[in-house]
Short mmCIF file of C-alpha atoms and ligand atoms in Angstrom, two decimals:
data_model
loop_
_atom_site.label_atom_id
_atom_site.label_comp_id
_atom_site.label_asym_id
_atom_site.label_seq_id
_atom_site.Cartn_x
_atom_site.Cartn_y
_atom_site.Cartn_z
CA MET A 2 -72.64 203.99 -79.98
CA LYS A 3 -74.20 200.73 -78.80
CA ASN A 4 -75.59 200.59 -75.26
CA ILE A 5 -76.25 204.33 -74.91
CA GLN A 6 -78.65 204.97 -72.06
CA LYS A 7 -82.17 206.10 -72.83
CA ASN A 8 -82.02 209.04 -70.47
CA LEU A 9 -83.32 211.81 -72.70
CA LYS A 10 -86.90 212.96 -72.09
CA ILE A 11 -88.40 215.24 -74.71
CA VAL A 12 -91.25 217.61 -73.89
CA VAL A 13 -93.23 218.92 -76.86
CA GLY A 14 -96.37 220.97 -77.31
CA SER A 15 -99.06 218.89 -78.97
CA GLN A 16 -101.28 221.74 -80.19
CA TRP A 17 -100.57 225.32 -81.39
CA GLY A 18 -98.36 226.25 -78.45
CA ASP A 19 -99.38 227.74 -75.10
CA GLU A 20 -100.26 224.30 -73.74
CA GLY A 21 -98.59 225.05 -70.39
CA LYS A 22 -95.25 223.37 -71.07
CA GLY A 23 -93.38 225.64 -68.65
CA LYS A 24 -95.18 224.32 -65.59
CA TRP A 25 -94.51 220.71 -66.53
CA VAL A 26 -90.89 221.23 -67.48
CA ASP A 27 -90.51 222.81 -64.07
CA VAL A 28 -92.13 219.76 -62.40
CA LEU A 29 -90.35 217.17 -64.59
CA SER A 30 -86.97 218.83 -64.15
CA ASN A 31 -86.93 217.61 -60.54
CA ASP A 32 -85.68 214.27 -61.86
CA CYS A 33 -83.21 215.74 -64.37
CA ASP A 34 -79.67 217.04 -64.30
CA ILE A 35 -79.86 219.14 -67.44
CA VAL A 36 -82.75 221.02 -69.05
CA ALA A 37 -82.14 222.10 -72.64
CA ARG A 38 -84.34 224.32 -74.78
CA PHE A 39 -84.02 222.95 -78.29
CA GLN A 40 -85.73 225.45 -80.60
CA GLY A 41 -87.44 228.80 -80.93
CA GLY A 42 -86.37 232.01 -79.25
CA ASN A 43 -87.99 234.68 -77.16
CA ASN A 44 -91.23 234.18 -79.08
CA ALA A 45 -92.01 231.62 -76.36
CA GLY A 46 -93.50 232.56 -73.03
CA HIS A 47 -93.40 229.93 -70.32
CA THR A 48 -95.34 230.88 -67.20
CA ILE A 49 -94.25 229.32 -63.92
CA TYR A 50 -95.43 229.96 -60.37
CA ILE A 51 -92.76 229.65 -57.69
CA ASN A 52 -94.09 230.15 -54.14
CA SER A 53 -97.17 231.81 -55.66
CA GLU A 54 -94.93 234.27 -57.49
CA LYS A 55 -95.51 234.40 -61.24
CA HIS A 56 -92.50 234.18 -63.56
CA VAL A 57 -92.63 234.33 -67.33
CA LEU A 58 -89.55 232.96 -69.06
CA HIS A 59 -88.99 233.66 -72.73
CA GLN A 60 -85.60 232.13 -73.39
CA LEU A 61 -84.17 230.45 -70.31
CA PRO A 62 -85.34 226.85 -69.90
CA SER A 63 -88.15 226.42 -67.38
CA GLY A 64 -85.92 224.27 -65.15
CA VAL A 65 -83.75 227.26 -64.31
CA PHE A 66 -85.40 227.75 -60.91
CA LYS A 67 -84.48 224.19 -59.89
CA ASN A 68 -80.77 224.89 -60.08
CA LYS A 69 -80.26 222.39 -62.86
CA ILE A 70 -77.87 222.94 -65.74
CA SER A 71 -79.78 225.10 -68.22
CA VAL A 72 -78.96 224.96 -71.90
CA LEU A 73 -79.97 226.91 -74.97
CA GLY A 74 -79.09 224.41 -77.69
CA ALA A 75 -77.88 224.73 -81.27
CA GLY A 76 -81.41 224.89 -82.72
CA VAL A 77 -82.43 227.86 -80.55
CA VAL A 78 -82.24 231.46 -81.77
CA ILE A 79 -80.98 233.79 -79.04
CA ASN A 80 -81.79 237.45 -78.55
CA PRO A 81 -78.74 238.40 -76.47
CA VAL A 82 -80.11 241.65 -75.09
CA ALA A 83 -83.44 240.07 -74.07
CA LEU A 84 -81.56 237.11 -72.57
CA PHE A 85 -79.35 239.42 -70.54
CA GLU A 86 -82.44 241.23 -69.24
CA GLU A 87 -84.12 237.93 -68.36
CA MET A 88 -81.02 236.83 -66.44
CA GLU A 89 -80.95 240.15 -64.58
CA LYS A 90 -84.60 239.79 -63.61
CA ILE A 91 -84.06 236.49 -61.83
CA LYS A 92 -80.57 237.08 -60.49
CA ASN A 93 -81.80 237.36 -56.90
CA LYS A 94 -83.43 233.94 -57.19
CA VAL A 95 -80.92 232.00 -59.28
CA SER A 96 -77.20 232.39 -59.55
CA LEU A 97 -76.27 231.77 -63.18
CA THR A 98 -72.68 230.83 -63.89
CA ALA A 99 -70.74 229.28 -66.76
CA GLN A 100 -71.16 225.98 -64.91
CA ASN A 101 -74.97 225.98 -64.83
CA LEU A 102 -75.87 227.95 -67.97
CA TRP A 103 -74.57 226.75 -71.34
CA LEU A 104 -75.34 228.74 -74.47
CA SER A 105 -74.61 226.76 -77.60
CA SER A 106 -71.85 228.27 -79.67
CA ARG A 107 -73.87 227.08 -82.70
CA ALA A 108 -77.13 228.84 -81.77
CA HIS A 109 -78.02 231.69 -84.13
CA VAL A 110 -78.33 235.23 -82.86
CA ILE A 111 -81.37 237.48 -83.20
CA SER A 112 -80.14 241.00 -83.87
CA PRO A 113 -82.17 244.24 -83.85
CA TRP A 114 -82.01 244.05 -87.66
CA HIS A 115 -83.86 240.70 -87.66
CA ILE A 116 -86.54 242.11 -85.36
CA PHE A 117 -86.95 245.13 -87.61
CA GLN A 118 -87.33 242.92 -90.68
CA ASP A 119 -89.96 240.75 -88.94
CA GLY A 120 -92.05 243.83 -88.11
CA GLN A 121 -91.65 245.29 -91.60
CA ARG A 122 -92.68 242.05 -93.28
CA GLU A 123 -95.74 241.62 -91.08
CA SER A 124 -96.96 245.18 -91.57
CA SER A 125 -96.31 245.38 -95.31
CA THR A 126 -97.88 242.11 -96.48
CA ALA A 127 -101.51 241.51 -97.36
CA GLN A 128 -101.32 238.13 -95.61
CA PRO A 129 -99.53 238.49 -92.27
CA ILE A 130 -98.64 235.33 -90.34
CA GLY A 131 -99.39 237.02 -87.04
CA THR A 132 -95.85 236.49 -85.79
CA THR A 133 -94.66 237.62 -82.38
CA LYS A 134 -92.42 240.16 -84.20
CA ARG A 135 -89.42 238.94 -82.22
CA GLY A 136 -87.25 238.45 -85.33
CA ILE A 137 -87.60 234.66 -85.29
CA GLY A 138 -88.39 234.12 -88.99
CA PRO A 139 -85.67 236.41 -90.39
CA THR A 140 -83.05 234.86 -88.05
CA TYR A 141 -83.88 231.29 -89.11
CA ALA A 142 -84.03 232.50 -92.74
CA ASP A 143 -80.49 233.90 -92.44
CA LYS A 144 -79.39 230.63 -90.83
CA ALA A 145 -80.75 228.65 -93.79
CA SER A 146 -79.25 231.15 -96.25
CA ARG A 147 -75.94 230.77 -94.41
CA VAL A 148 -75.58 234.49 -93.77
CA GLY A 149 -76.55 234.58 -90.08
CA ILE A 150 -74.36 234.99 -87.03
CA ARG A 151 -73.94 232.27 -84.39
CA MET A 152 -73.26 232.80 -80.70
CA GLY A 153 -69.63 231.68 -81.07
CA SER A 154 -69.01 234.47 -83.60
CA TYR A 155 -71.20 237.00 -81.82
CA VAL A 156 -69.12 236.93 -78.65
CA ASP A 157 -65.93 237.31 -80.70
CA ASP A 158 -65.59 241.08 -81.31
CA HIS A 159 -63.65 240.64 -84.54
CA CYS A 160 -66.20 238.18 -86.05
CA ARG A 161 -69.20 240.21 -84.91
CA MET A 162 -67.83 243.44 -86.42
CA GLY A 163 -66.98 241.53 -89.63
CA TRP A 164 -70.59 240.34 -89.85
CA ILE A 165 -71.84 243.91 -89.40
CA GLU A 166 -69.43 245.29 -92.01
CA ASN A 167 -70.49 242.65 -94.53
CA LEU A 168 -74.13 243.49 -93.99
CA LYS A 169 -73.41 247.20 -94.41
CA GLN A 170 -71.64 246.56 -97.70
CA GLU A 171 -74.25 244.19 -99.06
CA SER A 172 -77.40 245.92 -97.90
CA PRO A 173 -77.91 249.70 -98.15
CA LYS A 174 -81.11 249.17 -96.14
CA PHE A 175 -79.11 247.68 -93.27
CA LYS A 176 -76.67 250.59 -93.43
CA GLU A 177 -79.55 253.01 -93.09
CA PHE A 178 -81.07 250.90 -90.27
CA TYR A 179 -77.75 250.87 -88.41
CA GLU A 180 -77.52 254.67 -88.55
CA GLN A 181 -81.08 255.06 -87.30
CA HIS A 182 -80.85 252.50 -84.48
CA LYS A 183 -77.50 253.36 -82.96
CA ASP A 184 -78.61 252.86 -79.35
CA GLU A 185 -80.10 249.41 -79.98
CA MET A 186 -77.04 248.34 -81.92
CA ALA A 187 -74.74 249.67 -79.18
CA ARG A 188 -76.61 247.51 -76.65
CA PHE A 189 -76.36 244.52 -78.99
CA HIS A 190 -72.58 244.94 -79.06
CA GLU A 191 -72.28 245.65 -75.34
CA VAL A 192 -74.02 242.48 -74.15
CA ALA A 193 -71.67 240.21 -76.13
CA ALA A 194 -68.86 240.62 -73.59
CA TYR A 195 -71.17 239.67 -70.73
CA LEU A 196 -72.50 236.51 -72.41
CA LYS A 197 -69.11 235.30 -73.61
CA LYS A 198 -68.37 233.13 -70.59
CA PHE A 199 -71.59 231.14 -71.06
CA VAL A 200 -70.96 230.23 -74.71
CA THR A 201 -69.74 226.69 -75.14
CA ASP A 202 -69.96 223.44 -77.13
CA SER A 203 -73.11 222.51 -75.26
CA GLU A 204 -73.95 219.62 -77.59
CA ARG A 205 -70.73 217.76 -76.81
CA GLN A 206 -71.23 218.39 -73.10
CA ILE A 207 -74.83 217.12 -73.16
CA LEU A 208 -73.83 213.96 -75.00
CA GLU A 209 -71.02 213.28 -72.53
CA ASN A 210 -73.48 213.68 -69.69
CA ILE A 211 -75.97 211.33 -71.33
CA LYS A 212 -73.24 208.73 -71.77
CA SER A 213 -72.35 209.00 -68.12
CA GLY A 214 -75.94 208.34 -67.06
CA LYS A 215 -77.16 211.86 -66.34
CA ASN A 216 -80.82 212.65 -67.09
CA VAL A 217 -81.55 215.27 -69.70
CA LEU A 218 -84.84 216.99 -70.47
CA ALA A 219 -85.25 218.57 -73.90
CA GLU A 220 -87.75 221.42 -73.69
CA GLY A 221 -89.68 222.41 -76.79
CA ALA A 222 -91.37 225.73 -77.36
CA GLN A 223 -94.44 226.50 -79.48
CA GLY A 224 -96.26 223.32 -80.57
CA THR A 225 -96.55 220.53 -83.14
CA LEU A 226 -99.08 222.38 -85.30
CA LEU A 227 -96.63 225.29 -85.60
CA ASP A 228 -93.84 223.00 -86.88
CA ILE A 229 -92.23 224.30 -90.08
CA ASN A 230 -92.78 220.97 -91.89
CA PHE A 231 -95.82 219.41 -90.22
CA GLY A 232 -97.75 222.44 -89.01
CA THR A 233 -100.30 224.57 -90.80
CA TYR A 234 -97.77 226.07 -93.23
CA PRO A 235 -97.27 228.99 -93.82
CA TYR A 236 -98.97 229.87 -90.50
CA VAL A 237 -96.20 228.25 -88.50
CA THR A 238 -93.01 229.20 -86.74
CA SER A 239 -89.71 228.92 -88.62
CA ASN A 240 -88.21 225.74 -87.23
CA SER A 241 -88.92 222.20 -86.14
CA THR A 242 -90.93 222.00 -82.93
CA ILE A 243 -91.41 218.21 -82.85
CA SER A 244 -89.51 215.47 -81.03
CA SER A 245 -87.25 214.56 -83.95
CA GLY A 246 -86.37 218.27 -84.14
CA ALA A 247 -85.05 218.01 -80.59
CA LEU A 248 -82.46 215.47 -81.71
CA ALA A 249 -81.41 217.49 -84.76
CA SER A 250 -81.23 220.66 -82.69
CA LEU A 251 -79.27 219.21 -79.79
CA GLY A 252 -77.08 216.90 -81.90
CA LEU A 253 -78.27 213.79 -80.07
CA PRO A 254 -78.81 210.24 -81.38
CA PRO A 255 -82.34 208.70 -81.46
CA SER A 256 -81.05 205.83 -79.35
CA CYS A 257 -80.91 208.04 -76.24
CA VAL A 258 -84.63 208.90 -76.27
CA GLY A 259 -86.57 207.50 -73.33
CA ASP A 260 -89.91 209.26 -73.08
CA VAL A 261 -91.59 211.78 -75.32
CA ILE A 262 -94.07 213.78 -73.29
CA GLY A 263 -96.75 215.68 -75.18
CA ILE A 264 -98.41 218.60 -73.43
CA GLY A 265 -101.91 219.63 -74.41
CA LYS A 266 -104.91 221.41 -73.00
CA ALA A 267 -108.42 220.03 -72.42
CA TYR A 268 -109.45 222.44 -75.18
CA VAL A 269 -107.45 224.16 -77.92
CA THR A 270 -106.10 227.69 -78.37
CA ARG A 271 -104.24 229.42 -81.13
CA VAL A 272 -102.63 232.86 -81.49
CA GLY A 273 -101.91 234.46 -84.81
CA GLU A 274 -103.51 233.63 -88.13
CA GLY A 275 -104.30 230.31 -89.80
CA PRO A 276 -107.06 227.70 -89.90
CA PHE A 277 -108.49 226.33 -86.66
CA PRO A 278 -111.39 223.90 -87.31
CA THR A 279 -112.81 223.74 -83.77
CA GLU A 280 -112.59 227.48 -83.07
CA LEU A 281 -115.51 228.83 -81.03
CA PHE A 282 -117.02 232.24 -81.70
CA ASP A 283 -119.79 232.02 -79.09
CA ASP A 284 -120.11 232.61 -75.35
CA VAL A 285 -118.57 229.21 -74.56
CA GLY A 286 -115.40 230.25 -76.39
CA LYS A 287 -115.41 233.61 -74.63
CA GLY A 288 -115.91 231.89 -71.27
CA ILE A 289 -112.97 229.56 -71.88
CA ALA A 290 -110.77 232.52 -72.87
CA GLN A 291 -111.75 234.40 -69.73
CA LYS A 292 -111.49 231.54 -67.25
CA GLY A 293 -108.33 230.18 -68.85
CA HIS A 294 -106.67 233.63 -68.97
CA GLU A 295 -105.99 232.96 -72.61
CA PHE A 296 -103.76 235.89 -73.47
CA GLY A 297 -100.30 235.44 -74.98
CA ALA A 298 -97.52 235.42 -72.36
CA THR A 299 -95.18 237.09 -74.88
CA THR A 300 -97.35 239.52 -76.80
CA GLY A 301 -100.48 239.79 -74.61
CA ARG A 302 -102.64 239.01 -77.67
CA PRO A 303 -105.98 237.28 -76.95
CA ARG A 304 -105.83 233.61 -77.91
CA ARG A 305 -108.49 232.07 -80.13
CA CYS A 306 -110.24 229.25 -78.22
CA GLY A 307 -112.04 226.09 -79.33
CA TRP A 308 -113.07 222.56 -78.42
CA LEU A 309 -110.49 219.82 -78.20
CA ASP A 310 -109.57 218.53 -81.66
CA LEU A 311 -108.75 214.84 -81.29
CA VAL A 312 -107.84 214.48 -84.97
CA ALA A 313 -105.08 217.06 -84.50
CA LEU A 314 -104.04 215.63 -81.12
CA LYS A 315 -103.72 212.09 -82.53
CA TYR A 316 -101.63 213.53 -85.38
CA ALA A 317 -99.32 215.10 -82.78
CA VAL A 318 -99.12 211.84 -80.82
CA ASP A 319 -98.17 209.96 -83.99
CA ILE A 320 -95.54 212.27 -85.45
CA ASN A 321 -93.85 212.93 -82.10
CA GLY A 322 -94.04 209.35 -80.87
CA ILE A 323 -95.64 210.66 -77.67
CA THR A 324 -95.38 208.05 -74.93
CA ASN A 325 -97.25 210.06 -72.29
CA LEU A 326 -99.73 212.88 -72.57
CA ILE A 327 -100.12 215.58 -69.97
CA ILE A 328 -103.37 217.47 -70.42
CA ASN A 329 -103.71 220.86 -68.75
CA LYS A 330 -106.48 223.14 -67.66
CA PHE A 331 -109.36 220.74 -67.05
CA ASP A 332 -110.40 223.24 -64.35
CA VAL A 333 -111.27 225.78 -67.07
CA LEU A 334 -114.13 223.46 -68.14
CA ASN A 335 -115.48 222.99 -64.57
CA GLU A 336 -118.75 224.81 -65.16
CA LEU A 337 -119.77 223.37 -68.52
CA ASP A 338 -122.82 221.08 -68.79
CA THR A 339 -121.47 219.37 -71.89
CA ILE A 340 -118.01 219.08 -73.33
CA LYS A 341 -117.58 218.67 -77.05
CA PHE A 342 -114.60 217.25 -78.93
CA ALA A 343 -113.92 216.67 -82.62
CA THR A 344 -113.34 213.09 -83.73
CA ALA A 345 -113.31 213.67 -87.52
CA TYR A 346 -113.64 216.38 -90.13
CA GLU A 347 -116.31 216.69 -92.80
CA HIS A 348 -114.87 218.00 -96.07
CA PRO A 349 -117.02 219.12 -99.05
CA THR A 350 -115.29 216.80 -101.55
CA LEU A 351 -113.29 214.34 -99.45
CA GLY A 352 -116.25 213.49 -97.21
CA LYS A 353 -115.59 212.40 -93.64
CA ILE A 354 -111.88 212.20 -92.87
CA ASP A 355 -110.02 211.31 -89.69
CA TYR A 356 -106.56 212.58 -90.59
CA PHE A 357 -104.94 216.02 -90.46
CA PRO A 358 -104.74 217.39 -94.02
CA THR A 359 -101.39 218.51 -95.44
CA GLU A 360 -102.82 221.69 -97.01
CA ILE A 361 -104.30 224.59 -95.05
CA LYS A 362 -106.82 225.15 -97.85
CA THR A 363 -108.23 221.68 -97.18
CA LEU A 364 -108.11 222.18 -93.41
CA ALA A 365 -109.91 225.51 -93.72
CA GLU A 366 -112.69 223.77 -95.67
CA CYS A 367 -113.14 221.10 -92.99
CA LYS A 368 -116.02 221.24 -90.55
CA PRO A 369 -115.41 219.40 -87.28
CA VAL A 370 -117.53 216.34 -86.53
CA TYR A 371 -118.28 216.62 -82.83
CA GLU A 372 -119.11 214.11 -80.16
CA SER A 373 -119.86 215.12 -76.59
CA THR A 374 -119.61 213.99 -73.01
CA PRO A 375 -121.21 215.35 -69.80
CA GLY A 376 -119.28 217.96 -67.82
CA TRP A 377 -118.34 217.35 -64.15
CA LYS A 378 -119.77 220.68 -62.87
CA LYS A 379 -117.47 220.77 -59.88
CA GLU A 380 -114.34 222.61 -58.67
CA ILE A 381 -111.45 220.20 -59.21
CA ARG A 382 -108.57 222.29 -57.85
CA GLY A 383 -107.22 220.63 -54.73
CA LEU A 384 -108.98 217.28 -55.27
CA ARG A 385 -107.19 214.01 -54.51
CA SER A 386 -106.92 211.34 -57.22
CA TYR A 387 -109.62 209.23 -55.58
CA ASP A 388 -112.06 212.16 -55.72
CA ILE A 389 -111.81 212.77 -59.46
CA PRO A 390 -115.34 213.07 -60.86
CA SER A 391 -116.33 210.12 -63.04
CA GLU A 392 -117.32 212.50 -65.88
CA LEU A 393 -113.78 213.89 -65.96
CA LEU A 394 -112.30 210.39 -65.98
CA LYS A 395 -114.57 209.52 -68.87
CA TYR A 396 -113.30 212.53 -70.84
CA VAL A 397 -109.72 211.41 -70.13
CA GLU A 398 -110.55 207.88 -71.30
CA ILE A 399 -111.99 209.27 -74.53
CA ILE A 400 -108.73 211.15 -75.17
CA GLU A 401 -106.62 208.08 -74.36
CA SER A 402 -108.66 205.72 -76.46
CA TYR A 403 -108.76 208.02 -79.52
CA CYS A 404 -105.08 208.96 -79.36
CA GLN A 405 -103.84 205.54 -78.24
CA SER A 406 -101.65 207.19 -75.65
CA LYS A 407 -101.71 207.27 -71.86
CA VAL A 408 -102.73 210.52 -70.14
CA CYS A 409 -100.45 210.42 -67.11
CA LEU A 410 -101.12 213.79 -65.50
CA ILE A 411 -103.89 216.33 -65.69
CA GLY A 412 -103.76 220.01 -64.77
CA THR A 413 -106.36 221.25 -62.27
CA GLY A 414 -105.15 224.84 -61.73
CA PRO A 415 -102.23 227.20 -62.40
CA GLY A 416 -100.10 226.44 -59.32
CA PRO A 417 -97.18 223.99 -59.35
CA ASP A 418 -99.15 221.54 -57.17
CA ASP A 419 -102.42 221.84 -59.07
CA TYR A 420 -102.32 218.53 -60.88
CA LEU A 421 -103.47 214.98 -60.50
CA ASP A 422 -101.32 211.96 -61.20
CA LEU A 423 -103.38 209.32 -63.00
CA ASN A 424 -100.71 206.63 -62.90
P1 IMP B 15 -93.05 233.58 -84.88
O1 IMP B 15 -92.59 232.34 -84.21
O2 IMP B 15 -92.92 234.82 -84.01
O3 IMP B 15 -92.40 233.77 -86.23
O4 IMP B 15 -94.63 233.45 -85.18
C1 IMP B 15 -95.14 232.45 -86.06
C2 IMP B 15 -96.45 231.88 -85.53
O5 IMP B 15 -96.19 231.12 -84.35
C3 IMP B 15 -97.48 232.93 -85.14
O6 IMP B 15 -98.77 232.42 -85.38
C4 IMP B 15 -97.29 233.06 -83.64
O7 IMP B 15 -98.44 233.53 -82.98
C5 IMP B 15 -96.98 231.61 -83.28
N1 IMP B 15 -96.18 231.49 -82.04
C6 IMP B 15 -94.89 231.78 -81.86
N2 IMP B 15 -94.50 231.51 -80.60
C7 IMP B 15 -95.58 231.04 -79.98
C8 IMP B 15 -95.81 230.56 -78.64
O8 IMP B 15 -94.93 230.51 -77.78
N3 IMP B 15 -97.07 230.15 -78.38
C9 IMP B 15 -98.06 230.15 -79.32
N4 IMP B 15 -97.88 230.58 -80.56
C10 IMP B 15 -96.66 231.02 -80.89
#
């Protein structure tokens, strides 16, 4: 495929998720024809404000309100019942048809059994991951073990029942589960007929559209540091969250990639367990959590908050090939006298390092080396580009210079128009 157009934009999270990708996918989808989620499942929670009304999407791509073609690609795991409920919730706002919603026939299905296993594993182990308990890990595990069920088979009654019968024969525990969760399983079966019309070879259709010059946005969930290979393993999600994962998950060639947009926050948050070098345990951290409403959109869990970690952000820029950074939530730092950021780590045996370690044991032993810059001490919501405080611009320049990547937009508040274009 010579001369393929570079009309695929990939949006990835550049921290531990919750960077505010939903808002930007919604904004960026204005210029796109297709918005495709490429990984994860309903563990994600993308918050979008439409006409001041708050919407939290867990599975549907954030471009759904723009009447674009919405896709859940091959690398996504789909909870059919939760998806049906999400579609019902927005049906008065968006009319979803087989023409504008494509569910990949290859996407794996999250069943009540997977959700049950996730919960069991988390509550019975001495070292929980802090998962969202949405069945994500067990579904991807079954996919890799080649015993899962894909959407194409799920919506085929014969295949779906065959999968259930196999499980019953092979696992007495599943048989027992099935007997005890009859209502949930009945719902799981029931929804299949409704979703059938949306299931398609979405990968072939996306590629055809790319070839014909249509613009496609690949929407990631979670973030780079939760990537199964490059994140803080084992405290990660169960699939690839980075830009190259988008290609593998949507079956697209590297030659069609135009921009890779990395979303971050002006500070860092993390939910669940695992090392977090710049985590704050003081009043500053508490203030950030409060002002930034840092509670999980999916589970409601409080998020751990900390200063911006430039070592980790540069790592994300490098492995994703980020061409443009969008940094959210500068407004949360409005009142601070001084803003700190980590530019290196100090390790007891390795000394001062400026790279993200491969092992969590090493990362957990690292102490952040901080530098600081003055805060802007001013409300920035509603400001015009020419009014941006010089202290804020300096902070942006520090990020750009360390990461060697342009910060093109900054978030100044939760609304769809609360941002400043720095181009
Ligand atoms: P899982 O994806 O539910 O298996 O959870 C694995 C890890 O990823 C846990 O630390 C979760 O808190 C984290 N995680 C999963 N989805 C999100 C998300 O959308 N935002 C932030 N963290 C997430």
